[in-house]
CSV table of C-alpha atoms in Angstrom, one decimal:
chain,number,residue,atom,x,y,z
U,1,UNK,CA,180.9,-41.4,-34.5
U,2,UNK,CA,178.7,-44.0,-32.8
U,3,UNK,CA,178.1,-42.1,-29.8
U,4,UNK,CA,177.1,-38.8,-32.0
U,5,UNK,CA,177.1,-39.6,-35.6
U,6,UNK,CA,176.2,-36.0,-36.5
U,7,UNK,CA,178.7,-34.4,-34.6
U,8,UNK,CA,181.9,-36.4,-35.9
U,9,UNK,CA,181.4,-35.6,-39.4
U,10,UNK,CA,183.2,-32.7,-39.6
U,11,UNK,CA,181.4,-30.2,-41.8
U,12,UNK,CA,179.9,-32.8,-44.1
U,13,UNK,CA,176.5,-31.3,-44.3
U,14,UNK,CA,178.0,-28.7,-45.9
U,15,UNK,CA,177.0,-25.7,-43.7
U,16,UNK,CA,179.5,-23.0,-43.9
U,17,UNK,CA,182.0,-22.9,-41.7
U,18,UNK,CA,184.3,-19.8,-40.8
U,19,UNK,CA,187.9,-21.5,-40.7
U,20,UNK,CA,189.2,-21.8,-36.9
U,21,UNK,CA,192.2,-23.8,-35.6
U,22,UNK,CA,191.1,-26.5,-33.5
U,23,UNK,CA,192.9,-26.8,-30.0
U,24,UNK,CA,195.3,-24.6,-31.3
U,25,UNK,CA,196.5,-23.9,-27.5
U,26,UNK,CA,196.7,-27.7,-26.8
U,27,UNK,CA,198.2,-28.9,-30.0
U,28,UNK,CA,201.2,-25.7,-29.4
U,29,UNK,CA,201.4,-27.2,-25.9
U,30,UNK,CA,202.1,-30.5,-27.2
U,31,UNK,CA,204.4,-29.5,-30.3
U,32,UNK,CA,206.5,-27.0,-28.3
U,33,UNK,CA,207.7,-24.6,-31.3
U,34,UNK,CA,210.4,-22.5,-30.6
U,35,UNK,CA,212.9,-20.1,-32.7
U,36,UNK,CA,215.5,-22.7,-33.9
U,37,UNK,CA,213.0,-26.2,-34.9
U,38,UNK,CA,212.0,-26.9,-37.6
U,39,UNK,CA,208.1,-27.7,-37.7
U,40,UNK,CA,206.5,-29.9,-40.2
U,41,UNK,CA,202.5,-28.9,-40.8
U,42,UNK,CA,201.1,-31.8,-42.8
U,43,UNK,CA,197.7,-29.9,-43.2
U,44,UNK,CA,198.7,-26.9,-44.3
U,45,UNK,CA,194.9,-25.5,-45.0
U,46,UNK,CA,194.3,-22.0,-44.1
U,47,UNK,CA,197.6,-22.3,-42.8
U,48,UNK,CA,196.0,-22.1,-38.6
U,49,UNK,CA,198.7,-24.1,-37.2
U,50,UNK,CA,201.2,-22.9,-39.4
U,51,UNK,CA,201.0,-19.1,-38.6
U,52,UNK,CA,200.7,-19.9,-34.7
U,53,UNK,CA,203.6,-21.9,-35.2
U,54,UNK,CA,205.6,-19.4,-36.9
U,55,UNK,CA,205.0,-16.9,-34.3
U,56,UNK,CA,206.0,-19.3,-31.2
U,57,UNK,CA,209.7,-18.6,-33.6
U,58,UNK,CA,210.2,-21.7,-35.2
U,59,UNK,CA,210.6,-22.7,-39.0
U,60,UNK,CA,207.8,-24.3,-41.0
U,61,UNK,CA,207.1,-26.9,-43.7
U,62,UNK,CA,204.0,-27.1,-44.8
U,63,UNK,CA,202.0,-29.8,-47.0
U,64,UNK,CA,199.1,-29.7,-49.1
U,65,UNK,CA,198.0,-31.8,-51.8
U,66,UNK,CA,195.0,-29.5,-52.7
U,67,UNK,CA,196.6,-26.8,-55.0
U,68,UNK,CA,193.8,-24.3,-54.3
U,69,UNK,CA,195.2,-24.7,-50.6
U,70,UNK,CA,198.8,-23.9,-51.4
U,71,UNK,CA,198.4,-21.0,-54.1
U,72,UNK,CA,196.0,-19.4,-51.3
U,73,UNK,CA,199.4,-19.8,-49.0
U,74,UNK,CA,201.8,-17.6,-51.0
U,75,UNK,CA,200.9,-14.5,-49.4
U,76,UNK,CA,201.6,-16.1,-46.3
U,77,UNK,CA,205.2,-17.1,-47.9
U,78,UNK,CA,205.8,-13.8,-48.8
U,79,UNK,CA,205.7,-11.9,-45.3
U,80,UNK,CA,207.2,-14.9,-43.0
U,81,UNK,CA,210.8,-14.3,-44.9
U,82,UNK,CA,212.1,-17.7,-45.8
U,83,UNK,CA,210.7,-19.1,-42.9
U,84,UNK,CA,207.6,-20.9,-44.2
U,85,UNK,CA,208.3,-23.8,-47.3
U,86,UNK,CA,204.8,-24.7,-48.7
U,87,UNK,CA,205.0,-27.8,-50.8
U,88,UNK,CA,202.3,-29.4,-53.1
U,89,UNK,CA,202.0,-33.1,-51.9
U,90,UNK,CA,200.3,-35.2,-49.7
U,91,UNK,CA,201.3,-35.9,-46.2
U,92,UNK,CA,202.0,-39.4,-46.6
U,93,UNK,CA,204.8,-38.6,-48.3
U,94,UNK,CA,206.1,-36.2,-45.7
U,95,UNK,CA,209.7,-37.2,-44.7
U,96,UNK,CA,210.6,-37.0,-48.5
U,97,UNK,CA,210.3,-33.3,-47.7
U,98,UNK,CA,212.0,-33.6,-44.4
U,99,UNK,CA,215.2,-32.1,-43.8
U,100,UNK,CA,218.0,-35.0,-43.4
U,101,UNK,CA,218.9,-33.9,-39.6
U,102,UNK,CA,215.3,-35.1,-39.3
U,103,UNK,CA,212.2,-32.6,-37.8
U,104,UNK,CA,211.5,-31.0,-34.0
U,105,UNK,CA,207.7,-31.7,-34.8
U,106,UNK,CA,205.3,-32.8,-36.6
U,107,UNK,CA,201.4,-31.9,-36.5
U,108,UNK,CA,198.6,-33.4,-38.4
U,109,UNK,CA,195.1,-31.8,-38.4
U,110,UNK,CA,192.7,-34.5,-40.3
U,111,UNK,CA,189.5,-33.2,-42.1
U,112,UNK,CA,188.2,-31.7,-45.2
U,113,UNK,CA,189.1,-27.9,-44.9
U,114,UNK,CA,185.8,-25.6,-44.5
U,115,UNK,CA,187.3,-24.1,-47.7
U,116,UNK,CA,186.8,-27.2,-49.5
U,117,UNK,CA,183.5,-27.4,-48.3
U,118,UNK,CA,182.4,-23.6,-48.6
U,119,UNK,CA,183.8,-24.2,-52.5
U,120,UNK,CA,180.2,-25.8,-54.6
U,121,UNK,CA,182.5,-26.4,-57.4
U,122,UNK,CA,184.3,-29.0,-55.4
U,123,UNK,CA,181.7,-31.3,-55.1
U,124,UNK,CA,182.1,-31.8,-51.2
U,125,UNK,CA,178.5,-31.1,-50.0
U,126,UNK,CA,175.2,-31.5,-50.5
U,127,UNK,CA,173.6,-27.9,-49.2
U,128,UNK,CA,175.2,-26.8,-52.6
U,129,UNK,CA,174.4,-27.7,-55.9
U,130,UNK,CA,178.1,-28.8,-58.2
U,131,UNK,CA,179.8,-31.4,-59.5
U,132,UNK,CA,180.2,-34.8,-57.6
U,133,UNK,CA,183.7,-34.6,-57.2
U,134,UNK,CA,184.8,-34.4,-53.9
U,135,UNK,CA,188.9,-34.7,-54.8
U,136,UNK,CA,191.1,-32.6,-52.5
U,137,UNK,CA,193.8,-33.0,-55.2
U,138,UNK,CA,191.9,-32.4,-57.9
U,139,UNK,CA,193.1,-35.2,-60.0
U,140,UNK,CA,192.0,-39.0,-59.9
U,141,UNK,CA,188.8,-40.8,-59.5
U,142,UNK,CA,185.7,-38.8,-58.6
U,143,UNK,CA,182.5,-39.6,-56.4
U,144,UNK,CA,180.4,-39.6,-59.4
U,145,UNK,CA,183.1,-42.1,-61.1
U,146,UNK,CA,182.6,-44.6,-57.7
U,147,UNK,CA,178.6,-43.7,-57.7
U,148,UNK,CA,178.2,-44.5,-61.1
U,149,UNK,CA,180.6,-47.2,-61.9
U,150,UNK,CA,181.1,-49.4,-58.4
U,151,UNK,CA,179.5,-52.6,-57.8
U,152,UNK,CA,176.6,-52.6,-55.1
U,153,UNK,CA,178.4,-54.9,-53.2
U,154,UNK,CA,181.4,-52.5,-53.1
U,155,UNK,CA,179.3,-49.7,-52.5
U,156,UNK,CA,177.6,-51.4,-49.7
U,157,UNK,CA,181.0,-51.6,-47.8
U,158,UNK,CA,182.1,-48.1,-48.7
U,159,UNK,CA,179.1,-46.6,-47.0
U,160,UNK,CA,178.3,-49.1,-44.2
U,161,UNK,CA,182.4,-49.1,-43.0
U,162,UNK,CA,183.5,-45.6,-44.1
U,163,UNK,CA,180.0,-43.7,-43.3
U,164,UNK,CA,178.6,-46.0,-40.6
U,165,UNK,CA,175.6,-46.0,-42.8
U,166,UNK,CA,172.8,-48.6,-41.5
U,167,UNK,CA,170.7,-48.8,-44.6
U,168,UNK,CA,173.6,-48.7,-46.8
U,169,UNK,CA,172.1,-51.8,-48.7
U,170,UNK,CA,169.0,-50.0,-49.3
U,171,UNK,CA,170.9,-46.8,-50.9
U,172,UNK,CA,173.6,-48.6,-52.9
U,173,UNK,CA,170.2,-50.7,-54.6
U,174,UNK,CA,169.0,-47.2,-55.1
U,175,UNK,CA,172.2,-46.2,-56.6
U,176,UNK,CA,172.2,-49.0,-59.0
U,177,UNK,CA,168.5,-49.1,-60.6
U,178,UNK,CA,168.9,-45.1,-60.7
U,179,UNK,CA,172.0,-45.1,-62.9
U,180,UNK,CA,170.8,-47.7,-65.3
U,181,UNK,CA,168.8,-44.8,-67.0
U,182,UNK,CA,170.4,-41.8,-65.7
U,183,UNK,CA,173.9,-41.5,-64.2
U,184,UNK,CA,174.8,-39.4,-61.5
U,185,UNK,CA,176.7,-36.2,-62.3
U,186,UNK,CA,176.1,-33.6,-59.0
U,187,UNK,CA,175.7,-33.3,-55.6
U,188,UNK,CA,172.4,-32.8,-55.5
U,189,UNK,CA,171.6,-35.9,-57.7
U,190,UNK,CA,172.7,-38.2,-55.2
U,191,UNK,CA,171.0,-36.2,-52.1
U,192,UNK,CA,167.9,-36.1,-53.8
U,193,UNK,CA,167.8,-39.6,-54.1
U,194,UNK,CA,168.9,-40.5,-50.9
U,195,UNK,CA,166.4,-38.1,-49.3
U,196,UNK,CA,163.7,-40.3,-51.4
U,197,UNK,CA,165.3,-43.5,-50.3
U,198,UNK,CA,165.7,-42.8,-46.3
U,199,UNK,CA,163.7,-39.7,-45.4
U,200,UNK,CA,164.2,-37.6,-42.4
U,201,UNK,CA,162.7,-38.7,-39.1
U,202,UNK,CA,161.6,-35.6,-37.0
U,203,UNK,CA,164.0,-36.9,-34.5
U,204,UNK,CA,167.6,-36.7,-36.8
U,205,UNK,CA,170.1,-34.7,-35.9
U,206,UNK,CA,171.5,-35.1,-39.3
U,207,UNK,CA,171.3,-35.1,-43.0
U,208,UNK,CA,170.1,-38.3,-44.7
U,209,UNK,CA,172.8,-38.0,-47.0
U,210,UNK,CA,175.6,-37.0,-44.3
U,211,UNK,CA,177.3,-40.5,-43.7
U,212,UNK,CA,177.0,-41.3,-47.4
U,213,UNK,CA,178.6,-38.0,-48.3
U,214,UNK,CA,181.6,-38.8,-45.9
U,215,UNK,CA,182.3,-42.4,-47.0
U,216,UNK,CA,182.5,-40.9,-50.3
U,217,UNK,CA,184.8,-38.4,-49.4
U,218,UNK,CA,187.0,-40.6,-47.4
U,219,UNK,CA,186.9,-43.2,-50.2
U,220,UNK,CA,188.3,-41.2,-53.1
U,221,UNK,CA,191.4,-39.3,-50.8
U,222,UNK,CA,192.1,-42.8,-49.8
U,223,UNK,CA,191.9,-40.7,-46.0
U,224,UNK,CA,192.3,-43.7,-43.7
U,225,UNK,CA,195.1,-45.2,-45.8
U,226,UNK,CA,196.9,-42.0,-46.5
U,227,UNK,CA,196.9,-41.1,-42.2
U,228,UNK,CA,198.2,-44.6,-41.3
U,229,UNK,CA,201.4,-43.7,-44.4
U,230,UNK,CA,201.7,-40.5,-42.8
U,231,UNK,CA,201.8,-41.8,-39.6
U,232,UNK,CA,205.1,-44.1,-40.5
U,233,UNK,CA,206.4,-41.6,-42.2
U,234,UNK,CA,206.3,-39.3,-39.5
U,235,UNK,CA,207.8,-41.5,-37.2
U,236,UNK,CA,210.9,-42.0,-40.0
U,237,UNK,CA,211.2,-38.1,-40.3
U,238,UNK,CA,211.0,-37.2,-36.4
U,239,UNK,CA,214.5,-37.1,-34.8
U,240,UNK,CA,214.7,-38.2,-31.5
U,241,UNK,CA,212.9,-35.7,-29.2
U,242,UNK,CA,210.8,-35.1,-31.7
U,243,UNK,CA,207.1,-35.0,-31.4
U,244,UNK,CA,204.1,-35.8,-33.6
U,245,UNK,CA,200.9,-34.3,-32.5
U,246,UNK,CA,197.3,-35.9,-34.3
U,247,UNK,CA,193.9,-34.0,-34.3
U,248,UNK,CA,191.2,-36.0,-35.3
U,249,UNK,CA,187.1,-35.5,-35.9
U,250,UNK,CA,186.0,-39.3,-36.2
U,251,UNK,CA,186.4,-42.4,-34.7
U,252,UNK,CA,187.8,-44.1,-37.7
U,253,UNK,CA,190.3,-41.4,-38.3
U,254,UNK,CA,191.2,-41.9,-34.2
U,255,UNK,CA,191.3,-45.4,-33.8
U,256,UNK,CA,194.3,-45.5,-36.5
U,257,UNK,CA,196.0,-43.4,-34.4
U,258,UNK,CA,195.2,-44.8,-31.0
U,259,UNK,CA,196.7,-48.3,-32.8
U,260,UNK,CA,199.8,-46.4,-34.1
U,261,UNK,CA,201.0,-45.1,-30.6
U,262,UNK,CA,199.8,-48.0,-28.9
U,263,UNK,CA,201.9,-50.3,-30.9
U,264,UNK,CA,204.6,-48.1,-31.2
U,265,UNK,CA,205.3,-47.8,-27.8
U,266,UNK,CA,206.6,-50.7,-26.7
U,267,UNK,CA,203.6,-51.8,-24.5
U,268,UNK,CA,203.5,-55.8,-23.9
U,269,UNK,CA,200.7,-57.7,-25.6
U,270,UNK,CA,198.6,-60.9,-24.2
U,271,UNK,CA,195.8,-61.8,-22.5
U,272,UNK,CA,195.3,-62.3,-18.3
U,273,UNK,CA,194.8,-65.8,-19.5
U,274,UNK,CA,198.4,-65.8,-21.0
U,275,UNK,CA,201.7,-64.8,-20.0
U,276,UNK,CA,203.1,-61.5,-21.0
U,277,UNK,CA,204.4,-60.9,-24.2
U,278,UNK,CA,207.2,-58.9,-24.7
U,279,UNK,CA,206.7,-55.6,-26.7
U,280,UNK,CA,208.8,-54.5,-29.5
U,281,UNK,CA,211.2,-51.4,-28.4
U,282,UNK,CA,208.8,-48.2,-28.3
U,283,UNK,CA,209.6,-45.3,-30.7
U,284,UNK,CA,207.3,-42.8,-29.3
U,285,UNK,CA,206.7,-41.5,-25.7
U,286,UNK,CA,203.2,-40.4,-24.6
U,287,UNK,CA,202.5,-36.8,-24.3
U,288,UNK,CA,200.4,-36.3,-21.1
U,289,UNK,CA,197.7,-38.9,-20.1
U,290,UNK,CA,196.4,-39.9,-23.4
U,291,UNK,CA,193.7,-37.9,-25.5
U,292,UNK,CA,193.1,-34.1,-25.2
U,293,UNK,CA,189.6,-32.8,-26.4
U,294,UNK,CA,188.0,-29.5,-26.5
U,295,UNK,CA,186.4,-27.3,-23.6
U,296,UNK,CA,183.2,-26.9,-23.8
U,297,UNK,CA,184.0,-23.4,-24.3
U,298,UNK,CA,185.8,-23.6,-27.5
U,299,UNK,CA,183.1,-26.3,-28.6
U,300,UNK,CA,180.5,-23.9,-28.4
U,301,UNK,CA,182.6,-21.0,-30.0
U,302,UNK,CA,183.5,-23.6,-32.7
U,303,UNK,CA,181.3,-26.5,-33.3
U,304,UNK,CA,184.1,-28.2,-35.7
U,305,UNK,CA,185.7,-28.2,-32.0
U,306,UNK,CA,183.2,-30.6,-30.6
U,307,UNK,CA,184.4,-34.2,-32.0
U,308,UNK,CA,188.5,-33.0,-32.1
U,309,UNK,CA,190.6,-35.1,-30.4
U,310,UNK,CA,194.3,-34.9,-29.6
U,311,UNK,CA,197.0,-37.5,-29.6
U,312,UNK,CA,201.0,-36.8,-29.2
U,313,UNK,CA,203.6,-38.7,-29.0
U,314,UNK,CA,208.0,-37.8,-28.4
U,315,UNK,CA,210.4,-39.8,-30.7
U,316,UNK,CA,212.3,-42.3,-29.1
U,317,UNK,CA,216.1,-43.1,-30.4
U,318,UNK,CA,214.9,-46.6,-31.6
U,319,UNK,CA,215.3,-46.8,-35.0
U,320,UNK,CA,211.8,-46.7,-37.3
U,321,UNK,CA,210.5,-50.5,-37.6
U,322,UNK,CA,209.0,-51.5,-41.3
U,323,UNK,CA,205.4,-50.0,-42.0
U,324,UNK,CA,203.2,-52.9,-41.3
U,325,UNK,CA,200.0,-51.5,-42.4
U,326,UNK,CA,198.2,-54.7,-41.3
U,327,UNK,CA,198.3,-53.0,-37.4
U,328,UNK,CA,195.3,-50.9,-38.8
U,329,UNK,CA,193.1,-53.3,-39.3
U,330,UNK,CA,191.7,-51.2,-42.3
U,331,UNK,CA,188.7,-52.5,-44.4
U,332,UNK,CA,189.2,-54.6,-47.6
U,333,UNK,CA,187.3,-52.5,-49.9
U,334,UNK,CA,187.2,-51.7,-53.8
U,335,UNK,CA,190.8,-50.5,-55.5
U,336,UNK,CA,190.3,-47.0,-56.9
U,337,UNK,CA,192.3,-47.9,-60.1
U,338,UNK,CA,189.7,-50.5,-60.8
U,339,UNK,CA,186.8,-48.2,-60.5
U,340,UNK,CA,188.4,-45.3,-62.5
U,341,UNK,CA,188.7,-48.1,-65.2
C-alpha cells in the first residue's frame, strides 16, 4: 500500500471486476488437495478455490458470512455430491466447523469479493450510487452509522491507519460540519464531498475517495481483527501436517500474517546488541522461501492479481499456544458497539 496505494486496494474504486481466482496455481501448490483431505475454504466467495479444490479430489468446507455468497453456492452443493459443506459464518470462527480429527488445509483469500463490489445495493463503492453500507454480513453497524455518528478524532484514526489517508484530518472536519445539517445516507454523498474536500491532481492514480472507502470497509467487518482470530483458529483446527495458505491484497492485511508465522515458528528474538533469546516451540513450518506473488502475466490478465501475496505455513505437532492478540500490534480505534449506540 505505501509503495502503490492504488494498486493494493483491491477493487475499492468500484470498477467492475470479472471474479478470477488469484494464484490459484500457487495457492493448490501450497495446500496440496488430494482425494481423501478434507479442505477448509474460509472465503468461500464465488467459490474459485473451492471448485479447484474439489477437482484436485479432496473434500471441502466452505465459510461465508455474507448470505448472498452462500445462497449463490447451493448450485455448487448440489453437483459436487456431499462433497462440499457451505456454512454461514465468519472465518474467525472456523475450527468450530472443523472436523474433530482436525483439517489437511486450510486457505484464506482476504478481500471484498468483486460480487460485493459489482452489487450498488451494498454500499461498497463509490462508481455506484446506493446505500452506505458496506456490511459483508448484512447485519451490524453501517458506514453511514460510523460517518454520521463517530467522533472526528475517531474518524481521523480510522482513515489515517486503516486507509493510509494523509489528509484524513481535513476529511473527518468535512465529515463533521457536513452532517450537522445533513447526514450522510449513500455512497455518493460521501464521494461527493470528499471530491470537494481533496480534488484530483492530474497526477493520481486513484480515486479521492479510494482510501476513505477502504478504511470504512475494513472498519465495519472488523477485517484486521477478524484475520488475526482466524489465523489462531486455523492453527487450533490444522492437524499436524496440515497447512494454512494466506492471500492477501494490502500491506495491513500482510503484515498480520507475516507476524503470525514469524512468531509462530519458533524463531529466536533479540537484538545483535543482546544475547539470543530463546523462541517459543514453532507450530508452523514455512512453505518455500517466504511470500509468493503474481507473474506479471496473470497481473496483467487480472489486475486484482497485481498486489496478491501468498503466505503458507505446515502444522507442527506442538500444541496451539493462547491467542495473544497483542503480537499484532493492531490500532486502538473506536468500539463498533459504541458507535452503533
Amino acid at each position: 500500500m505505501v509503495a502503490n496505494p492504488g494498486a493494493e486496494i483491491s477493487g475499492a474504486d468500484g470498477g467492475p471486476v470479472r471474479h478470477i481466482p488469484v494464484l490459484l496455481p500457487e495457492v493448490l501448490a501450497a495446500l496440496e488437495p488430494a482425494s481423501g483431505k478434507v479442505i477448509l475454504d474460509g472465503t468461500f466467495g464465488a467459490g474459485g478455490y473451492t471448485s479447484a479444490i474439489l477437482d484436485a479430489g479432496a473434500d471441502v468446507i466452505a465459510l461465508d458470512r455474507d448470505p448472498t455468497a452462500i445462497a449463490a453456492g447451493q448450485s455448487l452443493v448440489a453437483a459436487r455430491g456431499g462433497h462440499l459443506t457451505l456454512i454461514h459464518s465468519r472465518f474467525s470462527e472456523l475450527d468450530r466447523h472443523a472436523p474433530a480429527e482436525g483439517l489437511d488445509g486450510v486457505v484464506l483469500d482476504i478481500g471484498v469479493s468483486s460480487m460485493q463490489i459489482d452489487e450498488a445495493e451494498r454500499g461498497f463503492s463509490f462508481q455506484k450510487s446506493g446505500p452506505l453500507d458496506m456490511r459483508m454480513s448484512a447485519e451490524g453497524v453501517s458506514a453511514a452509522d460510523v460517518v454520521n455518528r463517530a467522533k472526528v478524532g475517531d474518524l481521523i484514526r480510522i482513515f489515517g491507519f486503516l486507509g493510509e489517508e494523509k489528509q484524513a484530518g481535513r476529511i473527518a472536519r468535512a465529515i463533521e460540519k457536513k452532517r450537522a445539517s445533513e447526514p450522510f445516507r449513500t455512497t455518493r454523498d460521501l464521494a461527493g464531498l470528499i471530491e470537494i474536500v481533496t480534488p484530483r491532481k492530474a497526477k493520481d492514480k486513484i480515486h479521492p475517495a479510494t482510501r476513505v472507502f477502504q478504511a470504512l470497509r475494513i472498519f465495519v467487518n472488523d477485517e484486521l481483527g477478524e484475520l488475526a482470530q482466524a489465523l489462531f483458529a486455523a492453527e487450533r483446527a490444522l492437524k499436524p501436517g496440515g497447512r494454512l495458505v494466506v492471500v492477501t491484497f494490502h500491506s495491513l492485511e500482510d503484515r498480520i500474517v507475516k507476524k503470525f508465522f514469524t512468531e509462530r515458528s519458533g524463531k529466536a528474538s533479540g537484538s545483535r546488541h543482546l544475547p539470543m533469546v530463546q523462541g517459543t516451540p514453532a507450530t508452523f513450518e514455512p512453505v518455500g522461501k517466504g511470500i509468493v506473488a503474481a507473474s506479471e502475466a496473470e497481473a496483467d490478465a487480472n489486475p486484482r492479481a497485481r498486489s496478491a501475496k501468498l503466505r503458507a505455513g505446515i502444522r507442527t505437532n506442538v500444541p496451539a499456544p493462547k491467542a495473544d492478540m497483542s503480537i499484532f500490534d493492531l490500532p486502538d480505534l473506536a468500539s463498533l458497539d459504541r458507535i452503533g449506540g
